[in-house]
Short mmCIF file of N, CA and C in Angstrom, two decimals:
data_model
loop_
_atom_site.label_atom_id
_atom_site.label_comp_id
_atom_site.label_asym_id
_atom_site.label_seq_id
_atom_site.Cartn_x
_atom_site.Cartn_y
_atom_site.Cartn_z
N UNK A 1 20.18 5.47 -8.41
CA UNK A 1 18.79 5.82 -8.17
C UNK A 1 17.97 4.53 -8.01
N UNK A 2 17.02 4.82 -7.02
CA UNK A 2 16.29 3.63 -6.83
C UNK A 2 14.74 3.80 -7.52
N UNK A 3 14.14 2.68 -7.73
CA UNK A 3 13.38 2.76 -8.44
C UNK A 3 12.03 1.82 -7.81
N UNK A 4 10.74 2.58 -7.30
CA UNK A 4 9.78 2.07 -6.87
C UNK A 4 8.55 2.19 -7.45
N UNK A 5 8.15 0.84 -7.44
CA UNK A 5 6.56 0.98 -8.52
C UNK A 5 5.90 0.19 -7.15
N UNK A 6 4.85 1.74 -6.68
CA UNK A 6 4.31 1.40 -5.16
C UNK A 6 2.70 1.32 -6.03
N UNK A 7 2.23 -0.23 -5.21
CA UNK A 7 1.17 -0.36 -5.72
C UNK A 7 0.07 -0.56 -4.33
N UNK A 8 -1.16 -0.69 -4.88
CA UNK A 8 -2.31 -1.08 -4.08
C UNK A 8 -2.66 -2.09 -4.12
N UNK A 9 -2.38 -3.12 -2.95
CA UNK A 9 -3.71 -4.02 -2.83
C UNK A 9 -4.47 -4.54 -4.18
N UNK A 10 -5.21 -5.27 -4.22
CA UNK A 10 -5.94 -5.74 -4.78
C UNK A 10 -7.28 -5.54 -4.19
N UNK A 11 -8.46 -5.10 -4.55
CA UNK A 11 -10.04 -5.14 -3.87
C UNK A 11 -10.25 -6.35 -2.66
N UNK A 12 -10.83 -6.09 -1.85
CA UNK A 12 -10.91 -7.03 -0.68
C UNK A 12 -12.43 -7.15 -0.70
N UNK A 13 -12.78 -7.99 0.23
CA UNK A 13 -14.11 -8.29 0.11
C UNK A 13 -15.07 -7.09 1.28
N UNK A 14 -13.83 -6.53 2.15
CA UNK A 14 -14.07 -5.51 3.25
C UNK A 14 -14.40 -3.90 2.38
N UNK A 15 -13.38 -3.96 1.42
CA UNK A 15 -13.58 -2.71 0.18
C UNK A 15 -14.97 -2.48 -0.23
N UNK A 16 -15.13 -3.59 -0.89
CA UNK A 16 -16.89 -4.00 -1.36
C UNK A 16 -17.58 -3.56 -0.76
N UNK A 17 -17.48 -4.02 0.79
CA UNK A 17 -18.37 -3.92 1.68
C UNK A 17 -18.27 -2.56 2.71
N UNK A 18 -17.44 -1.81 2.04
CA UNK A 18 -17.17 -0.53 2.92
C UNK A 18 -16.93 -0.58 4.33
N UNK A 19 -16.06 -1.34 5.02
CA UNK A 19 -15.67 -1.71 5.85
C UNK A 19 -14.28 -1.03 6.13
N UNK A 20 -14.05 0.05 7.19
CA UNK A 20 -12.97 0.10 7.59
C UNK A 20 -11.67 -0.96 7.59
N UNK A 21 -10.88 -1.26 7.16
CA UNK A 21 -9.98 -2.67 7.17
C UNK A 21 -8.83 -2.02 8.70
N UNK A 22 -8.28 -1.05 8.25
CA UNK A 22 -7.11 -0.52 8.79
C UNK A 22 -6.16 -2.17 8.86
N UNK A 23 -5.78 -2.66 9.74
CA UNK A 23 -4.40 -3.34 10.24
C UNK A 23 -5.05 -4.97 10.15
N UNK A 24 -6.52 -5.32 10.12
CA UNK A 24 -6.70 -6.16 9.80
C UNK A 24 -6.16 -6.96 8.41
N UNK A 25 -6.51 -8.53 8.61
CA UNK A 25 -5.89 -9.11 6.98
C UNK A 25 -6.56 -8.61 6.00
N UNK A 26 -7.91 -8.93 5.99
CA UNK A 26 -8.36 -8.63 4.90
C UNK A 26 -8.18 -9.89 3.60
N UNK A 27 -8.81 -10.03 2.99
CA UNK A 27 -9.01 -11.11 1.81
C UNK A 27 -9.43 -10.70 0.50
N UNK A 28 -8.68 -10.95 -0.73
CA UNK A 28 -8.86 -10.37 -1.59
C UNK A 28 -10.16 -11.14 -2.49
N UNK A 29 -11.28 -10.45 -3.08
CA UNK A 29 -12.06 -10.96 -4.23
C UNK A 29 -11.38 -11.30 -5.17
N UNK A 30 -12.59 -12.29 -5.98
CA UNK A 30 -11.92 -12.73 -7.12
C UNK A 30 -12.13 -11.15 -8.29
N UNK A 31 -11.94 -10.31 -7.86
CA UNK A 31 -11.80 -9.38 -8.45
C UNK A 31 -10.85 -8.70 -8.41
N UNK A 32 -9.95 -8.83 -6.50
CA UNK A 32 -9.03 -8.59 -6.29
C UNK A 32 -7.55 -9.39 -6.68
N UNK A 33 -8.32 -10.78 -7.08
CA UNK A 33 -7.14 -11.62 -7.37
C UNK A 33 -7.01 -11.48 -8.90
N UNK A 34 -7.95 -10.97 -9.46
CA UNK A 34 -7.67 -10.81 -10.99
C UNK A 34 -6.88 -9.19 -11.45
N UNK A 35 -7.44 -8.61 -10.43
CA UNK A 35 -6.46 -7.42 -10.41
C UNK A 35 -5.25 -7.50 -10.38
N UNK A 36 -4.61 -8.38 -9.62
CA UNK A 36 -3.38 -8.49 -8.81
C UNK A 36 -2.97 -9.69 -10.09
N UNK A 37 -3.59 -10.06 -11.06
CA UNK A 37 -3.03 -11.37 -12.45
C UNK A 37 -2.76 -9.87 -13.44
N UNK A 38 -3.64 -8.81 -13.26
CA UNK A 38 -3.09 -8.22 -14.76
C UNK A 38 -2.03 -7.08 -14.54
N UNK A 39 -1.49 -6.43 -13.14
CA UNK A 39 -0.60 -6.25 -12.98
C UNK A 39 0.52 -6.91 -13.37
N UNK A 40 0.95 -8.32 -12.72
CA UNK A 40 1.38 -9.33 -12.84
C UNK A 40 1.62 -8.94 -14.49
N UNK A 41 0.69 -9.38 -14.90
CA UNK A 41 0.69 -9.65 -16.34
C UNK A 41 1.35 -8.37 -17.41
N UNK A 42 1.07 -7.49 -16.94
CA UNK A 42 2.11 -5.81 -17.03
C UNK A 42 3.09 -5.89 -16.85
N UNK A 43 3.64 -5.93 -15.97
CA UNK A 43 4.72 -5.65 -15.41
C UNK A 43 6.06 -7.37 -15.36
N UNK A 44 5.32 -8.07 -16.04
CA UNK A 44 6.17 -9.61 -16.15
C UNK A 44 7.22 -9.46 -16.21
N UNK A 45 7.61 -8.69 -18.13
CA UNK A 45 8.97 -8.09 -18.27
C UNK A 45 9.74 -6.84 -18.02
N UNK A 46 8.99 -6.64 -16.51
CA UNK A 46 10.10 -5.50 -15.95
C UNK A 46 10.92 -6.04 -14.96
N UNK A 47 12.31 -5.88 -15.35
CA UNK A 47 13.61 -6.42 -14.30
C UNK A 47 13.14 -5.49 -12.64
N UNK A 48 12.92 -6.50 -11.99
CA UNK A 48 12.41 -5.85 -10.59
C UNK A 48 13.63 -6.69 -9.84
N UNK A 49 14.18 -6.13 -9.07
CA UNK A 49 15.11 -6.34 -8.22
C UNK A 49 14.35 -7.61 -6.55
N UNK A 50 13.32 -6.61 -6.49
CA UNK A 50 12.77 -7.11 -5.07
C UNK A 50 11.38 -7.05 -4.93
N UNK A 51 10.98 -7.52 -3.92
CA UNK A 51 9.07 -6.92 -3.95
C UNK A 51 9.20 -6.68 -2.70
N UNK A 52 8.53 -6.09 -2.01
CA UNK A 52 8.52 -5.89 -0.49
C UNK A 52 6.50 -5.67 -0.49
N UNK A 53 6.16 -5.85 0.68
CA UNK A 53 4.67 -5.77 1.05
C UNK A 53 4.56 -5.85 2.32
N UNK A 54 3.83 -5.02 2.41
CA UNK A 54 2.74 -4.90 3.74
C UNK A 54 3.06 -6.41 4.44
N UNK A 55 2.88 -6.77 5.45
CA UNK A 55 2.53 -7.60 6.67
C UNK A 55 1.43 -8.42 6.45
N UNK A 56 0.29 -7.51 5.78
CA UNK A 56 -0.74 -8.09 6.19
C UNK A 56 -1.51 -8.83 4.96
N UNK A 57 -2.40 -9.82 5.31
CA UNK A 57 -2.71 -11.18 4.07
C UNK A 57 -2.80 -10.62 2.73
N UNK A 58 -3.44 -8.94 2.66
CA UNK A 58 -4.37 -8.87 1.52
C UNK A 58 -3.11 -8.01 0.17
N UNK A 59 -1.77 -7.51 1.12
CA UNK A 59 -0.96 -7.33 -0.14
C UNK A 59 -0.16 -8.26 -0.04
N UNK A 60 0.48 -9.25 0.63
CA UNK A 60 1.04 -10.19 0.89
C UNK A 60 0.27 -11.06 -0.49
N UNK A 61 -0.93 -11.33 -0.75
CA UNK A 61 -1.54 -11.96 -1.56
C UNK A 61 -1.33 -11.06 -3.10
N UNK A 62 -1.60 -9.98 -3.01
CA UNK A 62 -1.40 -9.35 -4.13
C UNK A 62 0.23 -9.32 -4.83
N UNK A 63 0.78 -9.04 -4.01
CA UNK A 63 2.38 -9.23 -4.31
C UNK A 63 2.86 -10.39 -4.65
N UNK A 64 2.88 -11.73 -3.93
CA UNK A 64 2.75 -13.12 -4.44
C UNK A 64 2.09 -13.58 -5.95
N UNK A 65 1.04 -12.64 -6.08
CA UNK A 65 1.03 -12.59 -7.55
C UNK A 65 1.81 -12.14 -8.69
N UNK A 66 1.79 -11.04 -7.96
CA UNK A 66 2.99 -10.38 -9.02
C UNK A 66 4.48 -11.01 -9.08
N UNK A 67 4.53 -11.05 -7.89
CA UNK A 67 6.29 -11.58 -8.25
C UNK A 67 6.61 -12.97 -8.55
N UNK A 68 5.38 -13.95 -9.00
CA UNK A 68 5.16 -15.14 -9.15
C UNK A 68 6.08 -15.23 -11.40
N UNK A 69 6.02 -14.67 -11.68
CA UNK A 69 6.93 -15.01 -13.12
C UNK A 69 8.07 -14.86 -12.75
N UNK A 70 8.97 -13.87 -11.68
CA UNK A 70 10.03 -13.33 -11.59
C UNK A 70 10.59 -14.14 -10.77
N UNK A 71 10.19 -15.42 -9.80
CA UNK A 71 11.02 -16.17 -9.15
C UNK A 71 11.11 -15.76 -7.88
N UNK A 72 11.16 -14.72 -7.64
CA UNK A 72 11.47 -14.04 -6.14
C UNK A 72 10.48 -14.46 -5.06
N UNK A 73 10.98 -14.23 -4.22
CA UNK A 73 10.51 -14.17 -2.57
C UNK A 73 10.18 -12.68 -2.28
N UNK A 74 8.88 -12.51 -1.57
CA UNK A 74 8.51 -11.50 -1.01
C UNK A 74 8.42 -11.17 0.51
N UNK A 75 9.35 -10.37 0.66
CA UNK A 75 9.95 -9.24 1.85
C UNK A 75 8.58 -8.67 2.66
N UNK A 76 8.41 -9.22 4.19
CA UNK A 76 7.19 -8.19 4.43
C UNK A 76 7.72 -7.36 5.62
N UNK A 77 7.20 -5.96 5.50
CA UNK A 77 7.41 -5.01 6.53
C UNK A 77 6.46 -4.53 6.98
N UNK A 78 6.11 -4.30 8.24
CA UNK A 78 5.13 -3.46 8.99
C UNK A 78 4.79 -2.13 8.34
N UNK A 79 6.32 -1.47 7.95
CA UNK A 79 6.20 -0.47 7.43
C UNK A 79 5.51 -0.21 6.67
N UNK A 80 5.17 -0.84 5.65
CA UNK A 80 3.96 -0.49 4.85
C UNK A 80 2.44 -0.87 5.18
N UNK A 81 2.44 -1.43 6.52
CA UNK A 81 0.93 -1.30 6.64
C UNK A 81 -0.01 -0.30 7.06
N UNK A 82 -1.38 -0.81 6.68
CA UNK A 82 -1.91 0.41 6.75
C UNK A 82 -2.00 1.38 7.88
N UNK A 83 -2.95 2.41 7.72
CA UNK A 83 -3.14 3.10 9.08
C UNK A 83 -4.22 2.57 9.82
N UNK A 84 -3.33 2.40 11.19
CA UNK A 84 -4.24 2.14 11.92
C UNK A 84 -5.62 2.89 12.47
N UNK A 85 -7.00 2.38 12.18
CA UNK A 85 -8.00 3.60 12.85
C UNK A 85 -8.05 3.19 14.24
N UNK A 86 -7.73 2.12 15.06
CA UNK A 86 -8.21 2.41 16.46
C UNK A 86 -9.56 1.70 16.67
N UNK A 87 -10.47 2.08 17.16
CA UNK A 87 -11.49 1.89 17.60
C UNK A 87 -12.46 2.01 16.50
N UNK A 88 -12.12 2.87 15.60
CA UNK A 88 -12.82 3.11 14.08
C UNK A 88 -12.56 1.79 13.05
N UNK A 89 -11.99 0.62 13.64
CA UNK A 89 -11.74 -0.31 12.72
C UNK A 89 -12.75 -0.77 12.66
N UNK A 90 -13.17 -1.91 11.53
CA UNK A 90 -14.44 -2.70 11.63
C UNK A 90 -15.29 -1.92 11.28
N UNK A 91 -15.67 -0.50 10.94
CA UNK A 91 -16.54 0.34 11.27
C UNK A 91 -16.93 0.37 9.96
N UNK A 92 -18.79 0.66 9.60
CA UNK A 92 -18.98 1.24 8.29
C UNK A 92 -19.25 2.35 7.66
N UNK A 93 -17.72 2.81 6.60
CA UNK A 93 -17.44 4.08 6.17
C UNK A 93 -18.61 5.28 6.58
N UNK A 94 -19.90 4.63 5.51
CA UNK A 94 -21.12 5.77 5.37
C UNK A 94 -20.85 6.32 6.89
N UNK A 95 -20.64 5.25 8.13
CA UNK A 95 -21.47 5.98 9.79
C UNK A 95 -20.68 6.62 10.36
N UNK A 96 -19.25 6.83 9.74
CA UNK A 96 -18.54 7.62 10.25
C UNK A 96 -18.36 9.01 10.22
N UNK A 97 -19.04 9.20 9.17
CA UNK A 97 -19.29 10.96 9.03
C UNK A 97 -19.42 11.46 9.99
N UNK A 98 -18.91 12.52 10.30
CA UNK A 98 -19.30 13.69 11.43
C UNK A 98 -18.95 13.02 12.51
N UNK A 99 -17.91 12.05 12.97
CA UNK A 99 -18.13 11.19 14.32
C UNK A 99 -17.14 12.23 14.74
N UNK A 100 -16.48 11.52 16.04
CA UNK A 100 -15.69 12.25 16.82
C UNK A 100 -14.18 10.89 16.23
N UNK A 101 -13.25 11.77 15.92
CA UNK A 101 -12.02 10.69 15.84
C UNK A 101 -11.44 10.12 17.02
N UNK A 102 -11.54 8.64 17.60
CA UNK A 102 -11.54 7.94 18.83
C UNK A 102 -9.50 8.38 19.26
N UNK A 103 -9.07 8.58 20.01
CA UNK A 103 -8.02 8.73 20.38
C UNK A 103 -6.50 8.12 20.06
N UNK A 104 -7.29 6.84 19.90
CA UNK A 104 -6.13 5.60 19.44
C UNK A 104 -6.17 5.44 17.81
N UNK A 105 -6.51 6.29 16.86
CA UNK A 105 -6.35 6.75 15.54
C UNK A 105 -4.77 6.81 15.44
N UNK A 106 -3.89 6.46 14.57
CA UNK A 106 -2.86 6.71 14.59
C UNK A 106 -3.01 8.05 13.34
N UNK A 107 -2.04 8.73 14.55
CA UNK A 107 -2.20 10.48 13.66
C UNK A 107 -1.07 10.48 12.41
N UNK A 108 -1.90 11.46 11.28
CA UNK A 108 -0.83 11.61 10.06
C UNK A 108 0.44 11.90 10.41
N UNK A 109 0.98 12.36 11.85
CA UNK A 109 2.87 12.95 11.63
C UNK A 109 3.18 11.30 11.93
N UNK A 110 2.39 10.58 12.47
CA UNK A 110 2.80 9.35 12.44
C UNK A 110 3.10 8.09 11.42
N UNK A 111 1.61 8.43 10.72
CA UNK A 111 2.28 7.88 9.42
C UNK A 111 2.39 8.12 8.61
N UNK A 112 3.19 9.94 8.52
CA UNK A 112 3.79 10.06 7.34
C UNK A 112 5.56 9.87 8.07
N UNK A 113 5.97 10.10 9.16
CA UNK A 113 7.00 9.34 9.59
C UNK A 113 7.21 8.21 9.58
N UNK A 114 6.60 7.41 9.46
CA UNK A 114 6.52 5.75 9.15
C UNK A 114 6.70 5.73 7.54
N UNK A 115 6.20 6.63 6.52
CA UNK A 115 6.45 6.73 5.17
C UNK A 115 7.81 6.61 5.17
N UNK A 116 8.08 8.02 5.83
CA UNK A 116 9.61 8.42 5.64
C UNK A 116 10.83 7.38 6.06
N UNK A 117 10.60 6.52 7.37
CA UNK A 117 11.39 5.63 7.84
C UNK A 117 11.47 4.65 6.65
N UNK A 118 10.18 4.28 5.66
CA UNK A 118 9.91 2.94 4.68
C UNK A 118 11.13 4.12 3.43
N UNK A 119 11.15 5.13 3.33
CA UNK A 119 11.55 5.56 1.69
C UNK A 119 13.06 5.63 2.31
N UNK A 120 13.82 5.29 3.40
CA UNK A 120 15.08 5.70 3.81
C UNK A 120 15.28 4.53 3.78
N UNK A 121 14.45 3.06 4.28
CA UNK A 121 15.00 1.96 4.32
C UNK A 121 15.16 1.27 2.72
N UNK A 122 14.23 1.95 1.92
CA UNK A 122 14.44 1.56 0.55
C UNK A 122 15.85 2.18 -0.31
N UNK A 123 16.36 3.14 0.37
CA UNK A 123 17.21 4.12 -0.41
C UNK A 123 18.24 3.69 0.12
N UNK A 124 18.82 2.91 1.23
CA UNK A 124 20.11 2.36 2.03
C UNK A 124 19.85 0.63 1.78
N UNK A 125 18.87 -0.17 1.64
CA UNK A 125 18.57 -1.22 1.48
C UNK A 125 18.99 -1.99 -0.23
N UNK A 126 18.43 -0.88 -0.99
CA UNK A 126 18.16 -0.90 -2.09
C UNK A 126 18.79 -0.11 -3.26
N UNK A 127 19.79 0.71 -3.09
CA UNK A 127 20.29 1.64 -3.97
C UNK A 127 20.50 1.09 -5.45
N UNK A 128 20.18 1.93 -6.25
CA UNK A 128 20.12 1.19 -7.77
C UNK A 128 19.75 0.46 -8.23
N UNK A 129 18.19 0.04 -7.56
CA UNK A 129 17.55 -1.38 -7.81
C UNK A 129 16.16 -1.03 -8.22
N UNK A 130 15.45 -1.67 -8.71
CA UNK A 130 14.01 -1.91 -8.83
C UNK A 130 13.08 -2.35 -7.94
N UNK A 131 12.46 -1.66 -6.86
CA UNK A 131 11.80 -2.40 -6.11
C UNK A 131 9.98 -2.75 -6.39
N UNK A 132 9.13 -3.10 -6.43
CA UNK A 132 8.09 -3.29 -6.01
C UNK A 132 7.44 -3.43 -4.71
N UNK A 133 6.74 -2.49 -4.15
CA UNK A 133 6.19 -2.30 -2.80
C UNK A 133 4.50 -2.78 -2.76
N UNK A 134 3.99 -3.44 -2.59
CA UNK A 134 2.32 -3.73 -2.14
C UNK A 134 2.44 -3.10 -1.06
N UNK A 135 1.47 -1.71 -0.18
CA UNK A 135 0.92 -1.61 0.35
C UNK A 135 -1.16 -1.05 0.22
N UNK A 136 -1.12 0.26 1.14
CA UNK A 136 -2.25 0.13 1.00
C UNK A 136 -2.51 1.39 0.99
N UNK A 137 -4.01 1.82 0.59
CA UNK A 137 -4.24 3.05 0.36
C UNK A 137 -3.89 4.56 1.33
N UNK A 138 -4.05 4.39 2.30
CA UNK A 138 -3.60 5.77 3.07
C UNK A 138 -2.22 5.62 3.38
N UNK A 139 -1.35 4.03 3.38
CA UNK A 139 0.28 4.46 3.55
C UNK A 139 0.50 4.64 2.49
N UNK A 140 -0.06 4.48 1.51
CA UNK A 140 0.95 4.55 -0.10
C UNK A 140 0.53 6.24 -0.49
N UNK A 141 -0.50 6.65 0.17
CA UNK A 141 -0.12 8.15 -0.17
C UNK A 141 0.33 9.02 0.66
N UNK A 142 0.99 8.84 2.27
CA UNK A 142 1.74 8.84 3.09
C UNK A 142 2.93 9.01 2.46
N UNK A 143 3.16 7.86 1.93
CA UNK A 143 4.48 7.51 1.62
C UNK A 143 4.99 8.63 -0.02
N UNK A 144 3.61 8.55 -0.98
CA UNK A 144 3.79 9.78 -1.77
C UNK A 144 3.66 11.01 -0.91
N UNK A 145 3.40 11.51 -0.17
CA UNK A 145 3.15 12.67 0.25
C UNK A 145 4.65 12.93 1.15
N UNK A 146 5.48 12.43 1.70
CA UNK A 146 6.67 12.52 1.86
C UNK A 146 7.66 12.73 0.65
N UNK A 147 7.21 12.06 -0.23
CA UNK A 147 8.29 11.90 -1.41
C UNK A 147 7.88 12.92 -2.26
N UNK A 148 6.99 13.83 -2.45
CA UNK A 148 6.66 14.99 -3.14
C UNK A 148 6.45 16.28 -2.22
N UNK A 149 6.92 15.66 -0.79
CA UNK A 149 7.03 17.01 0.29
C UNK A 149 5.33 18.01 0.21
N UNK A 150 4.64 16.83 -0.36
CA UNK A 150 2.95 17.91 -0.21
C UNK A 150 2.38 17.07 1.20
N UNK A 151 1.14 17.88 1.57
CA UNK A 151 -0.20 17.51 2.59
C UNK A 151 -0.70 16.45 1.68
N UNK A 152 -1.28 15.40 2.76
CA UNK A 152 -1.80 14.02 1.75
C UNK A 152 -2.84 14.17 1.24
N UNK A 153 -3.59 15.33 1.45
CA UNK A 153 -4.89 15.78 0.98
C UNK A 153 -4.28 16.27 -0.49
N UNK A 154 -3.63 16.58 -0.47
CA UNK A 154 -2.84 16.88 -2.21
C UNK A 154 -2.49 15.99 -3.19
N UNK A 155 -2.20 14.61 -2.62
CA UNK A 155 -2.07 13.30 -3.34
C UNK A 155 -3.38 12.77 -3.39
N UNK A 156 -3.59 12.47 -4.89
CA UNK A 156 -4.50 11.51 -5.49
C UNK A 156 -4.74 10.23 -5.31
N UNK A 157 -5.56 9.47 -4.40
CA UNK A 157 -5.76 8.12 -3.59
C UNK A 157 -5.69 7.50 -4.90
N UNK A 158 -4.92 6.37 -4.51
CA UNK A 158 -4.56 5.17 -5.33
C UNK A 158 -5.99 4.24 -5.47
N UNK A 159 -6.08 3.97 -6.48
CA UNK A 159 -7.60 2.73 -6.86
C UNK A 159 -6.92 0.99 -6.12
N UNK A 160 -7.53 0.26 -6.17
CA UNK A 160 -7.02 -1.26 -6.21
C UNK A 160 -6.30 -1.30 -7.01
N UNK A 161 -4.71 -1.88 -6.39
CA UNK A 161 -4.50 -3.13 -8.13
C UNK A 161 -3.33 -1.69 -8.71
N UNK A 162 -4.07 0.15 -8.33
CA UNK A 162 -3.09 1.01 -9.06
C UNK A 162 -1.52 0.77 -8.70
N UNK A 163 -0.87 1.69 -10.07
CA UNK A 163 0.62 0.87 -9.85
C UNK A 163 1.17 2.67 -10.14
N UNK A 164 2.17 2.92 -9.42
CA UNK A 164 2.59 4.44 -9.56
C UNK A 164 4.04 3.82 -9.54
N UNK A 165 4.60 4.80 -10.21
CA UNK A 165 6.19 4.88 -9.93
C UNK A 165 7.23 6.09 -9.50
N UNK A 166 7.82 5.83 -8.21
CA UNK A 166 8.94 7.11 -7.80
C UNK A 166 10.17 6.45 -8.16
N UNK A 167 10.53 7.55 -8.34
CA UNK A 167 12.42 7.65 -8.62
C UNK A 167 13.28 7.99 -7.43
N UNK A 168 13.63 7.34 -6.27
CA UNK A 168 14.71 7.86 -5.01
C UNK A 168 15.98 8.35 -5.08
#
């Protein structure tokens, strides 16, 4: 059995600022970097096999924290980045209400198939190991919402910094 403690990001300065991020880097606050020390600081003495993260700067940064007592090198995959909005990137949250969703949105069978491709590459990659995953809020409940076979509207959005654990 494999073993994943899928976390979030750390707060970005785009979070703060209610800023769509989607696929952009993104940069973590010093709120986000202290988030990403007391994880770290949790999780020190858990035997973790691997870390894997997102692509992009802002779990790449968060993960580098964490796996900074354990010695390791961190693994990055596309796969866990976020969802792309399209044309809705850059955008601020409040003005999006009621809009029209722009075309180039990447749709949920998409990335909850992109979940599913990330929990198959962990389960043939990784068998009997401990992994640690940094991604980000709508793939990491993608990625739960495959692994508990519910609608993602049924999974509980992950905070900054939150740390969940599945069993594969």
């Amino acid at each position: 059995m494999t073993r994943l403690w899928l976390v979030r990001h750390g707060e970005t300065i785009d979070n703060v600022k209610q800023i769509l991020q989607g696929q952009c880097q993104g940069e973590l606050t010093e709120h986000g970097l202290q988030q990403a020390c007391d994880v770290r600081d949790r999780l020190r003495d858990e035997p973790i096999d691997a870390f894997l993260s997102s692509d992009l700067k802002r779990s790449i940064d968060t993960c580098r924290v964490i796996a900074e007592p354990h010695g390791k090198e961190v693994t990055t995959t596309p796969l866990l980045r976020e969802r792309d909005w399209g044309d809705f990137t850059g955008a601020f949250i409040p003005d999006l209400k009621g809009r029209q969703w722009p075309e180039n949105v990447e749709t949920l069978d998409a990335l909850r198939a992109r979940a599913h491709k990330f929990l198959c590459f962990l389960r043939q990659t990784f068998p009997n190991c401990t992994v640690l995953a940094v991604g980000h809020g709508i793939i990491n409940k993608a990625i739960q919402s495959v692994y508990f076979d519910k609608p993602m509207n049924e999974i509980m959005k992950m905070n900054n910094a939150e740390v969940r654990e599945l069993l594969l």
